[in-house]
Coordinates of C-alpha atoms in Angstrom, one line a residue:
X1 CA 3.8 -20.8 -18.7
X2 CA 1.5 -21.6 -15.9
X3 CA -2.0 -21.5 -16.1
X4 CA -3.9 -18.3 -15.2
X5 CA -7.2 -19.0 -16.5
X6 CA -10.0 -18.0 -14.1
X7 CA -11.7 -20.7 -12.5
X8 CA -15.1 -21.7 -14.2
X9 CA -16.8 -20.7 -11.0
X10 CA -15.3 -17.1 -11.2
X11 CA -15.6 -16.8 -14.9
X12 CA -18.4 -14.0 -15.3
X13 CA -20.8 -14.1 -18.2
X14 CA -18.9 -13.4 -21.5
X15 CA -21.7 -11.7 -23.6
X16 CA -23.6 -8.5 -23.5
X17 CA -26.3 -7.8 -20.9
X18 CA -29.6 -6.4 -22.4
X19 CA -32.9 -6.4 -20.5
X20 CA -31.5 -8.8 -17.9
X21 CA -30.2 -11.5 -20.2
X22 CA -26.8 -12.2 -21.4
X23 CA -26.7 -12.3 -25.1
X24 CA -24.1 -13.8 -27.5
X25 CA -23.3 -13.1 -31.1
X26 CA -21.0 -14.7 -33.9
X27 CA -18.4 -12.1 -33.4
X28 CA -16.0 -12.3 -30.4
X29 CA -12.8 -11.1 -29.0
X30 CA -10.1 -12.7 -26.5
X31 CA -9.3 -11.4 -23.3
X32 CA -5.7 -12.0 -22.2
X33 CA -3.8 -12.2 -18.8
X34 CA -1.8 -9.1 -18.8
X35 CA 1.2 -10.8 -17.2
X36 CA 1.5 -14.1 -19.2
X37 CA -0.2 -13.0 -22.3
X38 CA -2.5 -16.1 -22.2
X39 CA -6.0 -16.0 -23.4
X40 CA -8.2 -16.5 -20.6
X41 CA -11.8 -16.0 -22.1
X42 CA -13.6 -15.4 -25.3
X43 CA -16.0 -12.7 -25.1
X44 CA -19.0 -12.2 -27.5
X45 CA -19.2 -8.7 -29.1
X46 CA -22.4 -6.7 -29.2
X47 CA -23.9 -6.2 -32.7
X48 CA -25.4 -3.1 -34.3
X49 CA -29.0 -4.5 -33.5
X50 CA -27.8 -5.3 -29.9
X51 CA -26.9 -1.6 -29.4
X52 CA -30.2 -0.3 -30.9
X53 CA -32.1 -2.6 -28.8
X54 CA -30.4 -1.9 -25.5
X55 CA -30.8 2.0 -26.3
X56 CA -34.4 1.4 -27.0
X57 CA -35.1 -0.6 -23.8
X58 CA -33.3 1.9 -21.8
X59 CA -35.4 4.8 -23.3
X60 CA -38.5 3.0 -22.7
X61 CA -37.6 2.4 -19.1
X62 CA -36.5 6.0 -18.2
X63 CA -39.7 7.3 -20.0
X64 CA -41.8 5.1 -17.7
X65 CA -40.1 6.4 -14.7
X66 CA -37.3 5.2 -12.5
X67 CA -37.9 3.4 -8.8
X68 CA -38.2 6.0 -6.3
X69 CA -35.1 7.7 -4.9
X70 CA -35.2 5.7 -1.6
X71 CA -35.6 2.5 -3.6
X72 CA -32.6 3.4 -5.6
X73 CA -30.7 4.2 -2.6
X74 CA -31.3 0.7 -1.1
X75 CA -30.3 -1.1 -4.4
X76 CA -27.0 0.8 -4.4
X77 CA -26.2 0.1 -0.7
X78 CA -27.2 -3.5 -1.2
X79 CA -24.8 -3.6 -4.3
X80 CA -22.0 -2.3 -2.0
X81 CA -22.7 -5.1 0.4
X82 CA -22.7 -7.7 -2.4
X83 CA -19.5 -6.2 -3.6
X84 CA -17.9 -7.2 -0.4
X85 CA -19.1 -10.8 -0.6
X86 CA -17.9 -11.2 -4.1
X87 CA -14.5 -9.4 -3.4
X88 CA -12.5 -12.6 -4.3
X89 CA -14.0 -12.8 -7.8
X90 CA -13.3 -9.2 -8.5
X91 CA -9.8 -9.3 -7.2
X92 CA -9.2 -12.4 -9.5
X93 CA -10.7 -10.7 -12.5
X94 CA -8.7 -7.3 -12.1
X95 CA -5.3 -9.1 -11.5
X96 CA -5.9 -11.1 -14.6
X97 CA -7.5 -9.1 -17.1
X98 CA -6.2 -5.5 -15.8
X99 CA -2.8 -6.6 -14.3
X100 CA -3.5 -5.1 -11.0
X101 CA -1.3 -6.1 -8.0
X102 CA -3.3 -7.5 -5.2
X103 CA -2.9 -4.3 -3.4
X104 CA -4.3 -2.1 -6.2
X105 CA -7.2 -4.7 -6.8
X106 CA -8.4 -4.8 -3.2
X107 CA -8.1 -0.9 -3.2
X108 CA -10.4 -0.8 -6.1
X109 CA -13.0 -2.8 -4.4
X110 CA -12.7 -0.7 -1.1
X111 CA -13.1 2.6 -3.3
X112 CA -15.9 1.1 -5.5
X113 CA -17.9 0.4 -2.2
X114 CA -17.6 4.0 -1.0
X115 CA -18.5 5.2 -4.5
X116 CA -21.7 3.1 -4.2
X117 CA -22.3 4.2 -0.8
X118 CA -22.0 7.9 -1.7
X119 CA -24.4 7.6 -4.6
X120 CA -26.9 5.8 -2.4
X121 CA -26.6 8.8 0.0
X122 CA -27.0 11.4 -2.9
X123 CA -30.1 9.6 -4.4
X124 CA -32.3 10.8 -1.6
X125 CA -30.5 14.2 -1.3
X126 CA -30.9 15.3 -5.0
X127 CA -32.9 18.7 -4.6
X128 CA -33.2 22.1 -6.3
X129 CA -32.9 25.4 -4.8
X130 CA -34.9 28.5 -3.9
X131 CA -34.9 31.4 -6.0
X132 CA -34.7 34.8 -4.2
X133 CA -37.2 36.7 -6.2
X134 CA -37.2 39.5 -3.7
X135 CA -34.2 40.8 -5.4
X136 CA -36.3 42.0 -8.4
X137 CA -38.7 45.0 -7.7
X138 CA -42.4 44.0 -7.6
X139 CA -41.4 40.1 -7.5
X140 CA -41.2 39.7 -3.8
X141 CA -44.4 37.6 -3.6
X142 CA -43.5 35.2 -6.1
X143 CA -42.2 31.8 -4.9
X144 CA -39.5 30.0 -7.2
X145 CA -37.8 26.8 -7.0
X146 CA -35.7 24.4 -9.0
X147 CA -36.3 20.8 -9.5
X148 CA -33.9 18.0 -11.0
X149 CA -35.2 15.5 -13.3
X150 CA -33.1 12.6 -15.1
X151 CA -31.5 13.6 -18.4
X152 CA -32.6 10.1 -19.8
X153 CA -30.3 7.4 -21.4
X154 CA -26.7 7.8 -20.2
X155 CA -24.1 6.1 -22.2
X156 CA -20.9 5.2 -20.3
X157 CA -17.7 4.4 -22.1
X158 CA -14.9 3.5 -19.7
X159 CA -11.2 2.7 -19.5
X160 CA -9.2 -0.3 -18.6
X161 CA -7.0 1.3 -15.8
X162 CA -10.0 1.4 -13.4
X163 CA -12.4 -1.5 -14.5
X164 CA -14.6 -1.3 -11.5
X165 CA -14.4 2.1 -9.6
X166 CA -14.4 4.4 -12.9
X167 CA -17.2 2.4 -14.0
X168 CA -19.1 2.9 -10.9
X169 CA -18.2 6.7 -10.9
X170 CA -20.4 6.7 -14.2
X171 CA -23.2 4.0 -13.8
X172 CA -24.1 4.8 -9.9
X173 CA -24.5 8.4 -10.2
X174 CA -26.5 8.1 -13.4
X175 CA -28.8 5.5 -11.8
X176 CA -29.0 7.2 -8.5
X177 CA -30.3 10.4 -10.5
X178 CA -33.1 8.2 -12.2
X179 CA -31.3 7.6 -15.5
X180 CA -31.1 4.3 -17.5
X181 CA -27.5 3.4 -18.4
X182 CA -25.9 1.8 -21.3
X183 CA -22.3 0.8 -20.4
X184 CA -19.6 0.0 -23.0
X185 CA -16.4 -1.2 -20.9
X186 CA -12.9 -1.3 -22.3
X187 CA -12.3 -4.5 -24.4
X188 CA -9.2 -5.0 -22.4
X189 CA -11.2 -5.5 -19.1
X190 CA -14.6 -6.7 -19.9
X191 CA -14.9 -9.3 -17.4
X192 CA -14.9 -7.1 -14.3
X193 CA -17.9 -5.0 -15.9
X194 CA -19.7 -8.4 -16.2
X195 CA -19.3 -9.3 -12.6
X196 CA -20.5 -5.9 -11.8
X197 CA -23.6 -6.4 -14.0
X198 CA -24.4 -9.6 -12.1
X199 CA -24.0 -7.8 -8.8
X200 CA -26.2 -4.8 -9.8
X201 CA -28.9 -7.1 -11.0
X202 CA -28.7 -9.0 -7.9
X203 CA -28.9 -5.9 -5.7
X204 CA -32.3 -5.0 -7.3
X205 CA -31.5 -2.5 -10.1
X206 CA -34.3 -3.2 -12.8
X207 CA -33.1 -5.0 -15.7
X208 CA -34.1 -2.3 -18.3
X209 CA -32.0 0.4 -16.4
X210 CA -28.8 -1.4 -17.3
X211 CA -27.1 -2.7 -20.4
X212 CA -23.6 -3.7 -20.9
X213 CA -22.3 -3.9 -24.4
X214 CA -19.2 -5.6 -25.0
X215 CA -16.9 -4.8 -27.9
X216 CA -14.3 -2.7 -29.5
X217 CA -14.7 1.4 -29.7
X218 CA -14.4 1.3 -33.5
X219 CA -17.5 -0.9 -33.7
X220 CA -19.6 -0.7 -30.6
X221 CA -18.5 2.6 -29.5
X222 CA -19.2 4.1 -33.0
X223 CA -22.8 2.6 -32.9
X224 CA -23.5 4.0 -29.8
X225 CA -22.7 7.6 -31.0
X226 CA -25.2 6.8 -33.7
X227 CA -28.0 6.5 -31.3
X228 CA -30.1 9.7 -31.1
X229 CA -31.9 8.5 -27.9
X230 CA -28.6 8.6 -26.0
X231 CA -29.1 11.9 -23.9
X232 CA -25.6 12.1 -22.2
X233 CA -22.2 10.6 -22.9
X234 CA -19.6 10.1 -20.1
X235 CA -16.3 9.1 -21.3
X236 CA -12.9 8.6 -19.6
X237 CA -10.1 7.9 -22.2
X238 CA -7.8 9.7 -24.6
X239 CA -8.4 13.3 -25.9
X240 CA -8.5 12.0 -29.4
X241 CA -11.5 9.8 -28.9
X242 CA -13.1 12.4 -26.7
X243 CA -13.0 14.8 -29.4
X244 CA -14.8 12.3 -31.8
X245 CA -17.6 11.6 -29.0
X246 CA -18.1 15.5 -28.7
X247 CA -18.4 16.1 -32.5
X248 CA -21.0 13.2 -32.4
X249 CA -22.9 14.3 -29.4
X250 CA -23.8 17.6 -30.9
X251 CA -26.0 19.7 -28.4
X252 CA -26.3 16.6 -26.3
X253 CA -24.5 16.8 -23.0
X254 CA -21.3 15.2 -22.1
X255 CA -18.7 14.6 -19.4
X256 CA -15.0 14.1 -20.7
X257 CA -12.1 13.0 -18.4
X258 CA -9.2 12.9 -21.0
X259 CA -5.5 13.0 -21.4
X260 CA -3.1 14.3 -18.9
X261 CA 0.4 15.0 -18.2
X262 CA 0.5 15.5 -14.4
X263 CA 2.9 17.6 -12.5
X264 CA 3.9 17.7 -9.0
X265 CA 6.3 20.2 -7.3
X266 CA 8.7 19.8 -4.4
X267 CA 9.8 23.0 -2.6
X268 CA 13.0 23.3 -0.7
X269 CA 11.1 23.4 2.6
X270 CA 9.0 20.3 1.8
X271 CA 8.8 17.6 4.4
X272 CA 10.5 14.9 2.4
X273 CA 9.8 11.9 4.6
X274 CA 6.1 12.6 3.8
X275 CA 6.6 13.6 0.1
X276 CA 9.0 10.9 -1.2
X277 CA 6.5 7.7 -0.3
X278 CA 3.5 9.7 -1.8
X279 CA 5.4 10.6 -5.0
X280 CA 6.8 7.2 -5.7
X281 CA 3.5 5.5 -5.1
X282 CA 1.7 8.1 -7.3
X283 CA 4.0 7.8 -10.0
X284 CA 4.6 4.1 -10.1
X285 CA 1.1 2.4 -8.8
X286 CA -0.9 0.6 -11.4
X287 CA 2.4 0.7 -13.5
X288 CA 1.9 4.3 -13.8
X289 CA -1.3 3.7 -16.0
X290 CA -3.3 6.7 -14.0
X291 CA -4.2 9.7 -15.7
X292 CA -3.1 11.8 -12.6
X293 CA 0.2 9.6 -12.1
X294 CA 3.2 11.8 -11.2
X295 CA 4.9 12.2 -14.6
X296 CA 6.6 15.7 -14.4
X297 CA 8.3 16.1 -11.0
X298 CA 9.7 19.8 -10.6
X299 CA 12.3 19.9 -7.6
X300 CA 13.8 22.9 -6.1
X301 CA 17.6 22.6 -7.2
X302 CA 18.5 22.9 -3.5
X303 CA 17.0 19.5 -2.7
X304 CA 16.9 18.0 -6.2
X305 CA 20.0 15.6 -5.5
X306 CA 18.4 14.3 -2.3
X307 CA 14.9 13.9 -3.8
X308 CA 16.5 11.9 -6.7
X309 CA 18.5 9.6 -4.4
X310 CA 15.5 9.0 -2.1
X311 CA 13.2 8.2 -5.1
X312 CA 15.6 5.8 -6.3
X313 CA 16.1 4.2 -3.1
X314 CA 12.1 3.9 -2.6
X315 CA 11.8 2.7 -6.2
X316 CA 14.1 -0.1 -5.6
X317 CA 11.8 -1.5 -2.9
X318 CA 9.0 -1.9 -5.3
X319 CA 8.9 -5.3 -6.9
X320 CA 7.8 -5.3 -10.5
X321 CA 6.3 -8.7 -11.8
X322 CA 3.5 -11.1 -11.4
X323 CA 0.7 -9.2 -9.9
X324 CA -0.7 -12.3 -7.9
X325 CA 2.6 -12.5 -5.9
X326 CA 1.8 -10.6 -2.6
X327 CA 5.1 -9.1 -2.8
X328 CA 4.6 -7.3 -6.1
X329 CA 3.9 -3.6 -6.3
X330 CA 4.4 -2.7 -9.9
X331 CA 2.4 -5.0 -12.2
X332 CA 2.5 -5.3 -15.9
X333 CA 1.2 -2.7 -18.4
X334 CA -2.0 -3.5 -20.4
X335 CA -0.2 -4.8 -23.4
X336 CA 3.2 -5.9 -24.3
X337 CA 3.1 -3.3 -27.2
X338 CA 2.2 -0.6 -24.4
X339 CA 5.5 -1.5 -22.7
X340 CA 7.6 -1.5 -25.8
X341 CA 6.3 1.9 -26.6
X342 CA 7.3 3.0 -23.1
X343 CA 10.7 1.3 -23.3
X344 CA 11.3 3.1 -26.7
X345 CA 10.4 6.6 -25.2
X346 CA 12.9 5.8 -22.2
X347 CA 15.7 4.8 -24.8
X348 CA 15.0 8.0 -26.9
X349 CA 15.3 10.2 -24.0
X350 CA 18.4 8.6 -22.6
X351 CA 20.0 8.9 -26.1
X352 CA 19.1 12.7 -26.2
X353 CA 20.9 13.1 -22.9
X354 CA 18.5 12.0 -20.0
X355 CA 20.0 10.1 -17.1
X356 CA 18.0 7.0 -16.2
X357 CA 18.7 6.8 -12.6
X358 CA 17.1 3.5 -12.1
X359 CA 14.6 1.1 -13.8
X360 CA 13.7 0.7 -17.4
X361 CA 14.3 -3.1 -17.9
X362 CA 11.4 -4.6 -19.6
X363 CA 10.3 -8.3 -19.3
X364 CA 7.3 -9.0 -21.6
X365 CA 4.7 -6.4 -20.4
X366 CA 6.4 -5.6 -17.1
X367 CA 8.9 -2.6 -16.8
X368 CA 10.9 -1.8 -13.7
X369 CA 10.1 1.5 -12.0
X370 CA 12.0 4.4 -13.6
X371 CA 13.4 7.4 -12.2
X372 CA 14.9 10.0 -14.7
X373 CA 16.4 13.4 -14.8
X374 CA 17.6 16.0 -17.4
X375 CA 14.9 14.9 -19.9
X376 CA 15.0 17.1 -23.0
X377 CA 12.1 19.4 -23.3
X378 CA 11.0 17.7 -26.6
X379 CA 11.3 14.3 -25.1
X380 CA 8.1 12.2 -25.5
X381 CA 8.6 11.1 -21.8
X382 CA 8.3 14.9 -21.0
X383 CA 5.8 16.2 -23.5
X384 CA 3.5 13.2 -24.1
X385 CA 1.3 11.2 -21.6
X386 CA 3.7 8.3 -20.8
X387 CA 1.1 6.1 -19.1
X388 CA 4.1 3.8 -17.7
X389 CA 5.9 3.5 -14.4
X390 CA 8.2 6.5 -14.7
X391 CA 8.9 9.7 -13.1
X392 CA 10.9 12.5 -14.9
X393 CA 12.5 14.7 -12.4
X394 CA 13.7 18.3 -13.4
X395 CA 15.4 20.9 -10.9
X396 CA 14.2 24.4 -10.8
X397 CA 15.9 27.6 -9.5
X398 CA 12.9 29.9 -10.6
X399 CA 9.4 28.8 -9.2
X400 CA 7.5 31.0 -11.5
X401 CA 9.4 29.4 -14.5
X402 CA 8.4 25.9 -13.2
X403 CA 4.8 26.9 -12.8
X404 CA 4.8 28.3 -16.4
X405 CA 6.3 25.0 -17.6
X406 CA 3.6 22.8 -16.0
X407 CA 1.0 25.0 -17.6
X408 CA 2.7 24.7 -21.0
X409 CA 1.1 21.5 -22.0
X410 CA -2.3 21.2 -23.6
X411 CA -3.5 19.3 -20.7
X412 CA -4.8 20.5 -17.3
X413 CA -6.1 17.5 -15.2
X414 CA -4.2 17.5 -11.7
X415 CA -1.2 19.0 -10.0
X416 CA 0.5 18.9 -6.5
X417 CA 2.7 20.7 -4.5
X418 CA 4.7 20.0 -1.2
X419 CA 5.8 23.1 0.6
X420 CA 5.2 24.6 4.1
X421 CA 5.1 28.0 2.7
X422 CA 1.3 29.3 2.6
X423 CA 2.3 31.9 0.0
X424 CA 3.9 29.7 -2.2
X425 CA 1.0 27.1 -1.9
X426 CA -1.7 29.8 -2.6
X427 CA 0.4 31.1 -5.6
X428 CA 0.6 27.5 -7.1
X429 CA -3.2 27.2 -6.5
X430 CA -3.9 30.3 -8.4
X431 CA -1.4 30.0 -11.1
X432 CA -1.6 26.3 -12.1
X433 CA -4.4 25.8 -14.8
X434 CA -5.5 22.3 -13.6
X435 CA -8.8 20.9 -12.7
X436 CA -7.3 20.1 -9.1
X437 CA -4.5 21.4 -7.4
X438 CA -3.3 19.5 -4.2
X439 CA -1.2 21.2 -1.5
X440 CA 1.1 18.8 0.4
X441 CA -0.1 15.8 -1.8
X442 CA 0.8 14.7 -5.2
X443 CA -1.4 15.3 -8.4
X444 CA -2.6 11.6 -7.9
X445 CA -4.4 11.9 -4.6
X446 CA -8.1 11.4 -4.9
X447 CA -11.0 10.9 -2.7
X448 CA -14.4 9.7 -4.3
X449 CA -16.4 12.3 -2.7
X450 CA -14.5 15.2 -4.2
X451 CA -15.4 16.9 -7.4
X452 CA -12.9 15.6 -10.2
X453 CA -12.2 16.9 -13.7
X454 CA -10.1 18.7 -16.0
X455 CA -9.6 21.8 -18.2
X456 CA -8.1 22.5 -21.7
X457 CA -7.4 19.2 -23.5
X458 CA -8.2 17.1 -20.2
X459 CA -11.8 17.6 -20.6
X460 CA -14.6 19.1 -18.8
X461 CA -17.4 18.3 -16.3
X462 CA -17.0 16.6 -12.9
X463 CA -17.0 13.1 -11.5
X464 CA -17.8 12.6 -7.8
X465 CA -21.4 11.4 -6.9
X466 CA -22.8 14.8 -5.8
X467 CA -21.4 16.6 -8.9
X468 CA -21.9 13.9 -11.4
X469 CA -25.6 13.4 -10.6
X470 CA -26.2 17.2 -11.2
X471 CA -24.3 17.0 -14.4
X472 CA -26.7 13.8 -15.3
X473 CA -30.0 15.7 -14.5
X474 CA -31.8 18.5 -16.0
X475 CA -32.6 21.6 -13.8
X476 CA -36.2 22.8 -14.1
X477 CA -37.6 26.2 -12.7
X478 CA -41.1 26.5 -11.0
X479 CA -42.5 29.7 -10.2
X480 CA -45.7 30.6 -8.5
X481 CA -47.1 34.1 -8.9
X482 CA -50.0 34.6 -6.5

């Protein structure tokens, strides 16, 4: 097995960041290369005292007041510039600890720069609204307006499948709005967050306004839920963990981006030359480990055979394997256990009558891209979130029934439809109970400027800098009565 250890010059700090210093403890965990399984780093876990101290420092900082909005904007712009100068280190870290292909890792850096720039813009645009008191008899002389103030200490708990951009979708809006942030990144991908911490401090973010606490959710995550000075929890992850956080938060505010079974529709009049590459990439990129990955694909029966054949052909061009190979388009799953789980689900579906049109071979943590059809209704690849490189195709004759099927899951994060019929598109938008409905796009299309969030068991609240900053602030009404 070849050595995949990050060069010592690229290895970021392997402790927790508190008040500008990297802190170690006696407890630690290994970080593994997701393709080879080799241990590449040993990271020190935060202790209970570290958690309490980080939150206390953050609370003191935000009570004293954040830098002025323009200064926060300058810091975030500078961070975007530094991200570019450190691109190679971030790409190395993400290909190793997250298993990202080179394409996915570079895309992650590109999007992160956009997110930082958007937050820099919003930092100086965060204003309230005028209140039209003239609508109330006798109140026309009153002058009323709202202002927005930081909510306080924001705790960000982030996933492995977007270790840079999703982290910044929480940290950057929080700071842009004047909050202090305590970040607990995924224990699968701690090194990318440590690199980001270095960049943010170098860019000028005051040390008390950023803590990074490394460790497992069962320990560090639980301790963070016990800290009453945390005013806001922002979380991306499973619905099960989201419910735990929500119960602990009580009346404190939260933003939850949780589980999903994403659906995309292909009508008979769809432009397949446009749709097929989008669907394949959306279902298989990042090894399918995206909450909006195309998992359920509903296809009009009149074009179902052609769509299946073209998807199989396209999937065959996607090399699965070593994420450092420039030819690779589908990298490993986050662990070999995750790959074994996906393999088991695929075999179960096949045993129950599903047709595996291509893929499914597993090599350690890598699974060749899978296109399936005729998956049983009760099959786990159909009714549970797969988080694997597979697309399950189901033909339909009744469009209304297909919409109802997509709505039948407990989740509602994102959906997409390809059609040239405006009436059909508008019906889908009005009927599908999802946080986002994309027309002539897949469920997985996302621009970092847009509001992003789900309904039902997929959570609530919005990401996207403009929207997240309003979630992370308190609105106060000011009224003058001459």
